[in-house]
Coordinates of C-alpha atoms in Angstrom, one line a residue:
X1 CA 57.9 -0.8 96.6
X2 CA 58.7 2.7 95.3
X3 CA 56.0 5.3 95.0
X4 CA 56.1 9.0 94.1
X5 CA 53.2 11.2 95.2
X6 CA 52.4 14.3 93.0
X7 CA 50.5 17.5 93.9
X8 CA 50.1 20.1 91.2
X9 CA 48.1 22.5 89.0
X10 CA 46.3 24.5 91.8
X11 CA 48.8 25.9 94.3
X12 CA 51.8 24.6 96.4
X13 CA 52.8 21.8 93.9
X14 CA 55.0 19.2 95.6
X15 CA 56.5 15.7 95.2
X16 CA 57.1 13.0 97.9
X17 CA 58.8 9.5 97.7
X18 CA 58.2 6.5 99.9
X19 CA 60.3 3.3 99.7
X20 CA 58.8 0.3 101.4
X21 CA 56.5 2.5 103.4
X22 CA 59.4 4.8 104.6
X23 CA 59.2 8.4 103.7
X24 CA 62.5 9.5 102.1
X25 CA 62.0 13.0 100.8
X26 CA 59.3 15.6 100.1
X27 CA 59.5 19.2 99.0
X28 CA 57.5 22.0 97.3
X29 CA 58.3 23.1 93.8
X30 CA 58.4 26.8 94.9
X31 CA 61.5 26.2 96.8
X32 CA 63.4 25.3 93.5
X33 CA 61.6 27.6 91.1
X34 CA 61.5 30.5 93.5
X35 CA 57.9 31.3 92.5
X36 CA 55.7 31.6 95.7
X37 CA 53.1 29.0 95.8
X38 CA 54.2 27.6 92.5
X39 CA 51.3 25.4 90.9
X40 CA 53.4 24.1 87.9
X41 CA 54.2 20.3 87.5
X42 CA 56.9 19.6 90.3
X43 CA 59.6 18.4 87.9
X44 CA 62.5 19.8 90.0
X45 CA 60.8 18.2 93.2
X46 CA 60.6 14.8 91.6
X47 CA 64.2 15.0 90.4
X48 CA 65.2 15.8 94.0
X49 CA 63.2 12.9 95.4
X50 CA 64.9 10.6 92.9
X51 CA 68.3 11.9 93.7
X52 CA 67.6 11.7 97.4
X53 CA 66.5 8.0 97.2
X54 CA 69.3 7.2 94.7
X55 CA 66.8 5.9 92.2
X56 CA 66.1 6.4 88.5
X57 CA 62.5 7.2 87.2
X58 CA 62.2 3.9 85.6
X59 CA 62.7 2.2 89.0
X60 CA 59.5 3.8 90.4
X61 CA 56.6 1.3 90.7
X62 CA 53.8 3.8 90.9
X63 CA 53.1 7.5 90.5
X64 CA 50.0 8.8 92.2
X65 CA 48.2 12.3 91.7
X66 CA 46.6 13.7 94.8
X67 CA 43.2 14.3 93.3
X68 CA 40.8 13.1 90.5
X69 CA 40.5 15.7 87.8
X70 CA 37.4 14.0 86.2
X71 CA 35.6 14.4 89.4
X72 CA 36.6 18.0 89.8
X73 CA 35.6 18.8 86.2
X74 CA 32.2 17.1 86.9
X75 CA 31.6 19.4 89.9
X76 CA 32.5 22.5 88.0
X77 CA 30.0 21.6 85.2
X78 CA 27.4 20.8 87.8
X79 CA 28.0 24.2 89.5
X80 CA 27.9 26.2 86.3
X81 CA 24.6 24.6 85.3
X82 CA 23.2 25.3 88.7
X83 CA 23.7 29.0 88.6
X84 CA 23.1 29.5 84.8
X85 CA 22.8 31.8 83.2
X86 CA 25.0 33.6 85.7
X87 CA 28.6 32.5 85.6
X88 CA 28.7 32.1 81.8
X89 CA 31.6 34.4 81.5
X90 CA 33.6 32.3 84.0
X91 CA 32.5 29.1 82.3
X92 CA 33.6 30.3 78.8
X93 CA 37.1 31.2 80.2
X94 CA 37.5 28.2 82.4
X95 CA 36.4 25.5 79.9
X96 CA 39.3 25.9 77.4
X97 CA 41.9 25.9 80.3
X98 CA 40.5 22.7 81.7
X99 CA 40.4 21.1 78.3
X100 CA 43.9 22.1 77.4
X101 CA 45.6 21.7 80.7
X102 CA 43.6 19.6 83.1
X103 CA 41.0 17.4 81.5
X104 CA 43.7 15.0 79.9
X105 CA 45.7 15.0 83.0
X106 CA 47.1 11.6 82.8
X107 CA 48.6 12.5 79.5
X108 CA 49.9 15.8 81.0
X109 CA 51.6 13.9 83.8
X110 CA 53.2 11.5 81.3
X111 CA 54.6 14.3 79.2
X112 CA 56.0 15.9 82.1
X113 CA 57.6 12.8 83.5
X114 CA 59.1 12.1 80.1
X115 CA 60.9 15.3 80.4
X116 CA 62.9 13.6 83.1
X117 CA 63.2 10.3 81.2
X118 CA 61.4 8.4 78.3
X119 CA 59.5 5.3 79.7
X120 CA 57.5 2.7 78.2
X121 CA 54.1 1.6 79.8
X122 CA 54.1 4.7 82.0
X123 CA 50.4 5.0 81.6
X124 CA 49.9 1.8 83.7
X125 CA 51.9 3.2 86.6
X126 CA 49.9 6.3 87.1
X127 CA 47.0 6.5 89.7
X128 CA 44.7 9.1 91.1
X129 CA 43.4 9.5 94.5
X130 CA 40.5 11.7 96.0
X131 CA 41.7 15.0 97.3
X132 CA 40.3 14.7 100.7
X133 CA 41.5 11.0 101.1
X134 CA 44.9 12.3 100.3
X135 CA 44.6 14.9 103.0
X136 CA 43.2 12.2 105.4
X137 CA 46.0 9.8 104.5
X138 CA 48.6 12.6 105.2
X139 CA 47.4 13.1 108.6
X140 CA 46.6 9.6 109.8
X141 CA 49.5 7.4 108.5
X142 CA 52.4 9.6 109.8
X143 CA 50.7 9.8 113.2
X144 CA 51.6 7.7 116.2
X145 CA 48.0 6.5 116.5
X146 CA 46.9 2.9 115.6
X147 CA 43.4 4.3 115.2
X148 CA 41.9 7.9 115.3
X149 CA 39.3 10.2 114.2
X150 CA 40.3 12.2 111.1
X151 CA 39.1 15.7 110.3
X152 CA 40.0 17.3 106.8
X153 CA 39.1 21.1 106.2
X154 CA 40.1 23.1 103.2
X155 CA 38.6 25.2 100.4
X156 CA 37.4 22.5 98.2
X157 CA 38.8 19.2 96.5
X158 CA 36.7 17.6 93.8
X159 CA 33.4 18.0 95.6
X160 CA 34.3 17.8 99.3
X161 CA 35.2 20.7 101.5
X162 CA 35.0 19.1 104.9
X163 CA 35.3 15.5 105.9
X164 CA 35.2 13.3 108.9
X165 CA 36.8 9.9 108.9
X166 CA 38.2 7.2 110.9
X167 CA 41.7 5.5 110.5
X168 CA 42.5 2.1 111.8
X169 CA 45.8 0.3 111.2
X170 CA 46.4 0.5 107.4
X171 CA 43.0 1.7 106.4
X172 CA 41.0 5.0 106.2
X173 CA 37.2 5.4 105.9
X174 CA 35.2 8.7 105.3
X175 CA 32.2 8.7 107.2
X176 CA 30.7 12.2 106.5
X177 CA 31.3 15.0 104.0
X178 CA 30.4 18.6 103.3
X179 CA 30.4 19.5 99.6
X180 CA 31.0 22.7 97.6
X181 CA 30.1 25.6 97.9
X182 CA 29.6 25.1 101.6
X183 CA 33.2 25.4 102.8
X184 CA 34.9 26.9 105.9
X185 CA 38.0 27.3 104.0
X186 CA 36.4 29.4 101.2
X187 CA 34.4 31.2 103.8
X188 CA 37.8 32.2 105.6
X189 CA 39.3 33.0 102.1
X190 CA 36.4 35.3 101.2
X191 CA 37.4 37.4 104.3
X192 CA 41.0 37.1 103.4
X193 CA 40.0 38.8 100.0
X194 CA 37.6 41.2 101.6
X195 CA 40.6 42.5 103.9
X196 CA 42.8 43.0 100.9
X197 CA 45.0 40.0 101.4
X198 CA 45.8 37.3 98.7
X199 CA 43.6 34.2 98.6
X200 CA 45.3 30.9 99.2
X201 CA 48.4 32.5 100.3
X202 CA 47.8 35.2 103.1
X203 CA 45.0 33.7 105.3
X204 CA 47.5 33.7 108.1
X205 CA 47.6 37.4 107.9
X206 CA 44.0 37.4 108.9
X207 CA 44.7 35.0 111.8
X208 CA 47.6 37.5 112.9
X209 CA 45.4 40.6 112.5
X210 CA 42.5 39.1 114.5
X211 CA 43.9 39.7 118.2
X212 CA 43.9 43.6 117.5
X213 CA 40.2 43.6 117.0
X214 CA 37.0 42.5 118.8
X215 CA 34.7 39.9 117.3
X216 CA 31.6 42.2 117.0
X217 CA 30.6 40.7 113.7
X218 CA 30.7 37.1 114.7
X219 CA 26.9 36.9 115.1
X220 CA 26.4 38.4 111.7
X221 CA 28.7 35.8 110.1
X222 CA 26.9 32.9 111.9
X223 CA 23.4 34.2 111.4
X224 CA 23.7 35.8 108.0
X225 CA 26.5 34.2 106.0
X226 CA 25.9 30.6 107.0
X227 CA 23.2 28.4 108.5
X228 CA 25.1 26.4 111.0
X229 CA 23.7 23.3 112.5
X230 CA 24.6 21.6 115.9
X231 CA 26.6 18.9 114.2
X232 CA 28.8 21.5 112.6
X233 CA 27.4 21.1 109.1
X234 CA 26.3 24.4 107.4
X235 CA 25.2 25.9 104.3
X236 CA 26.5 29.2 103.1
X237 CA 24.1 31.9 102.0
X238 CA 25.0 32.1 98.3
X239 CA 23.7 35.6 97.7
X240 CA 26.7 37.1 99.5
X241 CA 29.6 35.2 97.8
X242 CA 31.1 35.6 94.2
X243 CA 33.1 32.5 94.0
X244 CA 30.3 30.4 92.9
X245 CA 29.6 32.2 89.6
X246 CA 32.4 34.7 89.3
X247 CA 36.2 35.4 89.7
X248 CA 35.5 37.3 92.9
X249 CA 35.3 35.7 96.3
X250 CA 32.6 38.3 97.5
X251 CA 30.1 40.7 96.1
X252 CA 28.4 44.0 96.8
X253 CA 25.9 42.4 99.1
X254 CA 28.9 41.2 101.2
X255 CA 30.2 44.9 101.5
X256 CA 26.8 46.3 102.4
X257 CA 26.4 43.6 105.1
X258 CA 29.4 44.9 106.8
X259 CA 29.0 48.5 105.6
X260 CA 32.6 48.9 104.3
X261 CA 34.3 48.5 101.0
X262 CA 36.6 45.6 100.1
X263 CA 40.1 46.9 101.1
X264 CA 42.7 47.1 98.4
X265 CA 46.2 45.8 99.2
X266 CA 48.3 48.6 100.6
X267 CA 45.4 50.7 102.1
X268 CA 45.5 51.5 105.7
X269 CA 44.1 48.8 108.1
X270 CA 41.5 50.3 110.3
X271 CA 39.9 49.2 113.4
X272 CA 37.0 47.9 111.3
X273 CA 39.3 45.6 109.4
X274 CA 40.7 44.4 112.8
X275 CA 37.2 43.7 114.1
X276 CA 36.4 41.8 110.9
X277 CA 39.5 39.7 111.2
X278 CA 38.6 39.0 115.0
X279 CA 35.2 37.9 114.0
X280 CA 35.8 35.5 111.2
X281 CA 38.5 34.0 113.4
X282 CA 36.0 33.7 116.2
X283 CA 33.3 32.2 114.0
X284 CA 35.8 29.7 112.5
X285 CA 36.7 28.5 116.0
X286 CA 33.0 28.0 116.8
X287 CA 32.1 26.2 113.5
X288 CA 35.1 23.9 113.8
X289 CA 34.5 23.0 117.5
X290 CA 31.0 21.9 116.5
X291 CA 32.4 19.8 113.9
X292 CA 35.0 18.2 116.2
X293 CA 32.3 17.4 118.8
X294 CA 30.3 15.7 116.0
X295 CA 33.5 13.8 114.9
X296 CA 33.9 12.6 118.4
X297 CA 30.1 11.4 118.6
X298 CA 30.4 9.4 115.4
X299 CA 33.8 7.9 115.6
X300 CA 34.0 7.1 119.3
X301 CA 37.7 7.7 119.1
X302 CA 40.0 9.3 121.7
X303 CA 42.5 10.7 119.2
X304 CA 42.2 13.2 116.4
X305 CA 44.3 13.9 113.4
X306 CA 43.6 17.0 111.2
X307 CA 44.8 18.2 107.7
X308 CA 43.7 20.5 104.9
X309 CA 44.5 24.1 104.6
X310 CA 42.3 25.1 107.4
X311 CA 44.4 22.8 109.7
X312 CA 47.2 25.4 109.3
X313 CA 45.1 27.8 111.5
X314 CA 47.0 27.4 114.7
X315 CA 44.6 29.5 116.7
X316 CA 41.7 27.2 115.8
X317 CA 43.9 24.1 116.6
X318 CA 44.6 25.5 120.0
X319 CA 40.9 25.9 120.6
X320 CA 40.4 22.1 119.6
X321 CA 43.1 21.0 122.1
X322 CA 41.8 23.2 124.9
X323 CA 38.2 21.9 124.3
X324 CA 39.4 18.4 125.5
X325 CA 36.9 16.9 123.3
X326 CA 39.6 14.4 122.1
X327 CA 42.5 13.3 124.5
X328 CA 45.2 14.0 121.9
X329 CA 45.2 16.2 118.7
X330 CA 47.8 16.0 116.1
X331 CA 48.0 18.5 113.0
X332 CA 49.9 17.4 109.9
X333 CA 52.8 20.0 109.3
X334 CA 52.3 20.2 105.6
X335 CA 48.6 20.4 105.9
X336 CA 47.8 22.2 102.7
X337 CA 47.9 20.9 99.1
X338 CA 51.6 20.4 99.4
X339 CA 51.0 17.5 101.8
X340 CA 48.6 16.0 99.3
X341 CA 51.5 14.4 97.5
X342 CA 52.6 12.6 100.6
X343 CA 49.0 11.6 101.6
X344 CA 48.3 10.2 98.0
X345 CA 51.5 8.0 98.2
X346 CA 50.7 6.7 101.7
X347 CA 47.1 6.0 100.6
X348 CA 48.3 3.8 97.8
X349 CA 50.9 2.1 99.9
X350 CA 48.8 1.3 102.8
X351 CA 45.2 1.2 102.0
X352 CA 45.1 0.2 98.3
X353 CA 48.1 -2.1 98.2
X354 CA 47.4 -3.3 101.7
X355 CA 50.7 -3.0 103.2
X356 CA 51.2 -3.4 106.9
X357 CA 51.6 -0.3 109.0
X358 CA 54.3 -0.3 111.7
X359 CA 53.5 2.5 114.2
X360 CA 56.2 5.0 115.0
X361 CA 56.2 8.6 116.3
X362 CA 55.4 11.3 113.8
X363 CA 58.9 12.7 114.6
X364 CA 60.4 9.5 113.2
X365 CA 58.2 9.0 110.2
X366 CA 58.4 12.7 109.1
X367 CA 62.0 13.2 110.3
X368 CA 60.4 16.3 112.1
X369 CA 59.6 17.6 108.6
X370 CA 63.2 17.9 107.6
X371 CA 62.7 16.1 104.1
X372 CA 64.3 18.5 101.8
X373 CA 67.8 19.3 100.3
X374 CA 70.9 19.6 102.3
X375 CA 74.3 20.9 101.3
X376 CA 77.8 19.9 102.6
X377 CA 80.4 22.2 103.9
X378 CA 82.4 21.5 100.8
X379 CA 79.7 22.5 98.4
X380 CA 79.2 25.6 100.3
X381 CA 82.8 26.5 100.4
X382 CA 83.0 26.2 96.7
X383 CA 80.1 28.7 96.3
X384 CA 81.7 31.1 98.7
X385 CA 85.1 31.0 97.1
X386 CA 83.6 31.4 93.6
X387 CA 81.6 34.5 94.7
X388 CA 84.6 36.0 96.7
X389 CA 82.6 36.1 100.0
X390 CA 84.6 36.5 103.2
X391 CA 83.8 34.0 105.9
X392 CA 85.0 32.2 109.0
X393 CA 85.0 28.5 109.3
X394 CA 84.1 27.2 112.9
X395 CA 83.6 23.8 114.3
X396 CA 80.1 23.1 115.8
X397 CA 80.9 24.2 119.3
X398 CA 82.6 27.4 118.1
X399 CA 79.9 28.2 115.8
X400 CA 77.2 27.7 118.4
X401 CA 79.0 29.9 121.0
X402 CA 79.7 32.7 118.8
X403 CA 76.3 32.8 117.1
X404 CA 74.7 33.0 120.6
X405 CA 77.0 35.8 121.6
X406 CA 75.9 37.6 118.5
X407 CA 72.2 37.1 119.2
X408 CA 72.7 38.3 122.8
X409 CA 74.3 41.4 121.3
X410 CA 71.0 42.0 119.2
X411 CA 72.3 40.9 116.1
X412 CA 69.9 39.1 113.6
X413 CA 71.2 35.9 112.2
X414 CA 70.1 33.9 109.1
X415 CA 70.4 30.2 110.1
X416 CA 71.0 27.6 107.3
X417 CA 71.5 24.0 108.5
X418 CA 70.7 20.5 107.5
X419 CA 67.7 19.5 105.4
X420 CA 65.1 21.9 104.3
X421 CA 61.7 21.8 106.0
X422 CA 58.6 20.5 104.2
X423 CA 55.5 22.7 104.7
X424 CA 55.0 26.3 105.3
X425 CA 57.1 26.7 108.5
X426 CA 60.8 27.1 109.1
X427 CA 61.7 24.9 112.0
X428 CA 65.3 25.6 112.6
X429 CA 67.0 24.7 109.3
X430 CA 66.1 27.6 107.2
X431 CA 65.4 30.1 109.8
X432 CA 66.0 33.7 110.8
X433 CA 67.0 33.9 114.5
X434 CA 67.3 36.6 117.1
X435 CA 66.7 37.5 120.9
X436 CA 63.0 37.2 122.2
X437 CA 63.8 39.5 125.2
X438 CA 64.1 42.5 122.9
X439 CA 61.3 45.0 122.9
X440 CA 62.1 46.3 119.4
X441 CA 63.0 43.1 117.6
X442 CA 59.5 42.4 116.4
X443 CA 59.3 45.6 114.7
X444 CA 62.8 45.4 113.3
X445 CA 62.2 42.0 111.9
X446 CA 59.0 43.1 110.2
X447 CA 60.2 46.3 108.8
X448 CA 63.9 45.9 108.0
X449 CA 64.3 42.1 107.3
X450 CA 61.0 40.6 106.2
X451 CA 59.7 43.9 104.6
X452 CA 56.1 43.1 105.6
X453 CA 53.3 44.4 107.7
X454 CA 54.3 45.6 111.1
X455 CA 51.5 43.7 112.9
X456 CA 52.7 40.4 112.1
X457 CA 53.7 38.1 115.1
X458 CA 56.7 35.8 115.4
X459 CA 57.3 32.4 116.9
X460 CA 59.4 31.3 119.7
X461 CA 61.4 28.1 119.3
X462 CA 61.9 26.6 122.8
X463 CA 63.8 23.5 123.9
X464 CA 61.9 20.4 125.2
X465 CA 61.7 20.3 128.9
X466 CA 61.3 24.1 129.3
X467 CA 58.0 24.5 127.3
X468 CA 55.7 24.0 130.5
X469 CA 57.7 26.7 132.4
X470 CA 57.0 29.5 129.9
X471 CA 53.7 28.5 128.2
X472 CA 50.2 27.2 129.2
X473 CA 49.3 23.6 128.6
X474 CA 49.3 22.6 124.9
X475 CA 50.8 19.8 122.8
X476 CA 54.6 19.4 122.6
X477 CA 54.3 20.5 118.9
X478 CA 57.5 20.8 116.9
X479 CA 55.7 22.2 113.7
X480 CA 54.3 25.6 114.9
X481 CA 50.7 24.4 114.4
X482 CA 49.2 25.4 117.8
X483 CA 48.8 28.6 119.7
X484 CA 48.8 28.9 123.4
X485 CA 49.3 31.6 126.1
X486 CA 52.4 32.7 127.8
X487 CA 52.4 31.8 131.4
X488 CA 51.1 34.5 133.8
X489 CA 54.3 34.7 135.8
X490 CA 56.2 35.6 132.6
X491 CA 53.8 38.5 131.8
X492 CA 54.3 42.1 132.6
X493 CA 51.3 44.0 134.2
X494 CA 50.4 47.2 132.9
X495 CA 47.5 49.8 132.7
X496 CA 46.8 51.0 129.3
X497 CA 43.9 52.0 127.2
X498 CA 45.8 51.7 124.0
X499 CA 44.0 49.8 121.1
X500 CA 44.8 48.6 117.5
X501 CA 48.4 48.7 116.4
X502 CA 49.3 51.0 119.4
X503 CA 49.2 47.7 121.4
X504 CA 52.7 46.9 119.8
X505 CA 54.1 49.6 121.8
X506 CA 53.5 47.7 125.2
X507 CA 56.0 45.4 126.7
X508 CA 53.7 42.4 127.5
X509 CA 56.1 39.7 128.8
X510 CA 59.6 38.7 129.5
X511 CA 59.8 37.6 125.9
X512 CA 58.1 40.5 124.1
X513 CA 59.2 39.7 120.6
X514 CA 57.2 36.4 120.5
X515 CA 54.3 37.5 122.7
X516 CA 51.3 38.5 120.5
X517 CA 49.0 41.3 121.7
X518 CA 46.6 38.8 123.1
X519 CA 49.5 37.3 125.1
X520 CA 49.8 34.1 122.9
X521 CA 52.4 32.5 120.9
X522 CA 52.6 30.2 117.9
X523 CA 55.4 28.0 119.4
X524 CA 57.8 25.3 118.3
X525 CA 59.1 22.8 120.8
X526 CA 62.6 21.8 119.7
X527 CA 63.7 18.2 120.4
X528 CA 67.4 17.3 120.8
X529 CA 66.9 13.9 118.9
X530 CA 65.5 15.6 115.8
X531 CA 67.6 18.6 115.5
X532 CA 70.6 18.5 117.9
X533 CA 72.4 21.5 116.4
X534 CA 69.5 23.8 116.7
X535 CA 68.7 22.4 120.2
X536 CA 72.2 23.0 121.3
X537 CA 72.1 26.6 120.0
X538 CA 69.0 27.5 122.1
X539 CA 70.4 25.6 125.0
X540 CA 73.6 27.7 125.0
X541 CA 71.6 30.7 124.8
X542 CA 69.5 29.5 127.8
X543 CA 72.7 28.9 129.8
X544 CA 73.9 32.5 129.1
X545 CA 70.6 34.3 129.5
X546 CA 68.3 32.0 131.6
X547 CA 65.9 32.2 128.6
X548 CA 65.4 28.8 126.7
X549 CA 63.9 30.6 123.6
X550 CA 64.9 32.0 120.3
X551 CA 62.8 34.1 117.9
X552 CA 62.3 31.8 114.9
X553 CA 60.9 33.2 111.5
X554 CA 61.2 31.8 108.0
X555 CA 64.3 32.6 106.1
X556 CA 62.7 34.7 103.3
X557 CA 61.2 38.1 102.5
X558 CA 57.7 39.0 101.8
X559 CA 56.5 37.4 98.6
X560 CA 59.2 34.9 98.3
X561 CA 59.5 31.2 99.3
X562 CA 61.8 30.0 102.1
X563 CA 65.3 29.8 100.9
X564 CA 66.3 26.4 99.6
X565 CA 70.0 26.5 98.5
X566 CA 73.1 28.4 99.8
X567 CA 72.6 30.8 96.8
X568 CA 69.1 31.6 97.9
X569 CA 70.3 32.3 101.4
X570 CA 73.2 34.6 100.3
X571 CA 70.7 36.5 98.0
X572 CA 68.4 37.1 100.9
X573 CA 71.2 37.9 103.3
X574 CA 72.7 40.6 101.0
X575 CA 69.3 41.9 100.1
X576 CA 68.1 42.6 103.6
X577 CA 69.3 44.0 106.9
X578 CA 70.4 40.7 108.3
X579 CA 73.6 41.1 110.3
X580 CA 75.1 37.7 110.0
X581 CA 74.6 34.4 107.9
X582 CA 75.3 30.9 109.2
X583 CA 75.8 28.4 106.3
X584 CA 76.3 25.1 108.0
X585 CA 79.8 25.7 109.6
X586 CA 80.6 29.0 107.8
X587 CA 79.8 32.4 109.6
X588 CA 79.6 35.4 107.3
X589 CA 79.4 38.9 108.4
X590 CA 77.8 41.8 106.5
X591 CA 80.6 44.1 107.6
X592 CA 83.3 41.9 106.2
X593 CA 81.5 41.9 102.7
X594 CA 80.4 45.5 102.2
X595 CA 81.4 45.4 98.7
X596 CA 78.4 43.1 97.8
X597 CA 75.7 45.0 99.6
X598 CA 75.1 47.5 96.6
X599 CA 74.3 44.7 94.3
X600 CA 70.6 44.7 93.2
X601 CA 68.7 42.3 95.5
X602 CA 67.9 39.0 93.8
X603 CA 70.2 39.7 90.9
X604 CA 73.4 39.4 92.9
X605 CA 74.2 35.6 92.6
X606 CA 73.1 32.7 90.5
X607 CA 74.3 29.2 90.1
X608 CA 76.9 29.9 87.4

């Protein structure tokens, strides 16, 4: 039984393939197209899935799309009618797009698949799943639980914005739902827009900004913007939001409520912006905890799995874990729409085709999220030779030893190894690595390497067995989906009245580069059995420094997807201030290739 799941046409298009219930490959289209959050039909991703599975398109039994376009269209029509005559301009602009590109989606899917290979009777192989069922399936079926509560939280699917369900063996049942426009995802995105960041892309910036401020507007959000009930259900106050009848997330009344204008990207971030970020994060934590309590009450389960875009809010996930409402909490690493392709395929295989589910750990089922392309040493050498790039070839032991010495000497290294990660986080295969003990590394990474806002925090990757010695109790999560505090005995005491971004000047702990201003970290636990090379690299650093941690951030720059191929890695390397690049067993030094540095960034190398 061979099934390809497809997510497309909104943001984070992706494809996943399962063969007899086993997940073989999954990837996002942006990694191949190099268009951030690419929403186009994932032809390149499907081709990769076929290649990785050694299959042809005609051998696939079913294709399943991650949502139902007719239901979504029905919701749009109902929404426009409910606010008429307001929203007429949006309706007039939106309707032709829907008719042309989305309303006849089965035919659109067929036409795109036929670009890969012409097939007969393809129409009979195509199915559609509901958006939130796809999210629920993506969380439950890869989990290690035979049964659990399921919570999905995002902007909106067809109608649903939040759902509580229960998973048992090979089945999923949705018990409760909240519907558009009442959405915690859209509420958070409204503040993302208000703070001058890009919606559906930069919500994590709001999360990173929040610790610099104080939640002084939290009560206004909970009292004026929404009507929150004890069971976590809520209704938004429509008069403050524009997304219901316009192309804007918020309106003038929203600005008047907080007494500041919507920030434009590039404008200075003030203490008021920081306080607003802190307030929406605090309100989100409170709303979600009420929903979680209600999920426990109606499901009677001990375990919880979560998915949907809001499940990428690792601060809220940490609050869920620390609440102890559920014994165990697991978040799906590709929780956004990219994970919808995986969920749809699993939903079809297990629930609708009634195949038996064999329990295994999420590390095994998802292969630690290492589900994308990999490249052999020979393929990489061919590229390096063709591009006249100087390099050293080292065996694994030599490579790890030399790379660790470079990091100890405060060099920043691009690390390209094995299969690319599925989801928004770099987990040690497409990563930028450096020394967490450095006081200036956080600033250097943001300004000289990532070309992004200086307030943004970085993640620690720590080897299994050492996590409890450096961080407060939290799940042994390998996906960077939870936040926890640095252990008190690792913190450095200081007396300071600094506030705002001046907090960055303070050395807060023994690992300052990965300690946020509230003494927390969004961590990754690295397991030897799932990424032996990365584990050995950190362990070697531990042996030499007595610190079992490396700074790990995604191998990309602001506005670009994580690198996928060696060509992508080389372009990023020569277009930034990275010192060294590791491509599998090849070590490349910037100093040994000075002739290439002056080439214009992103125009240096191509596949020819």
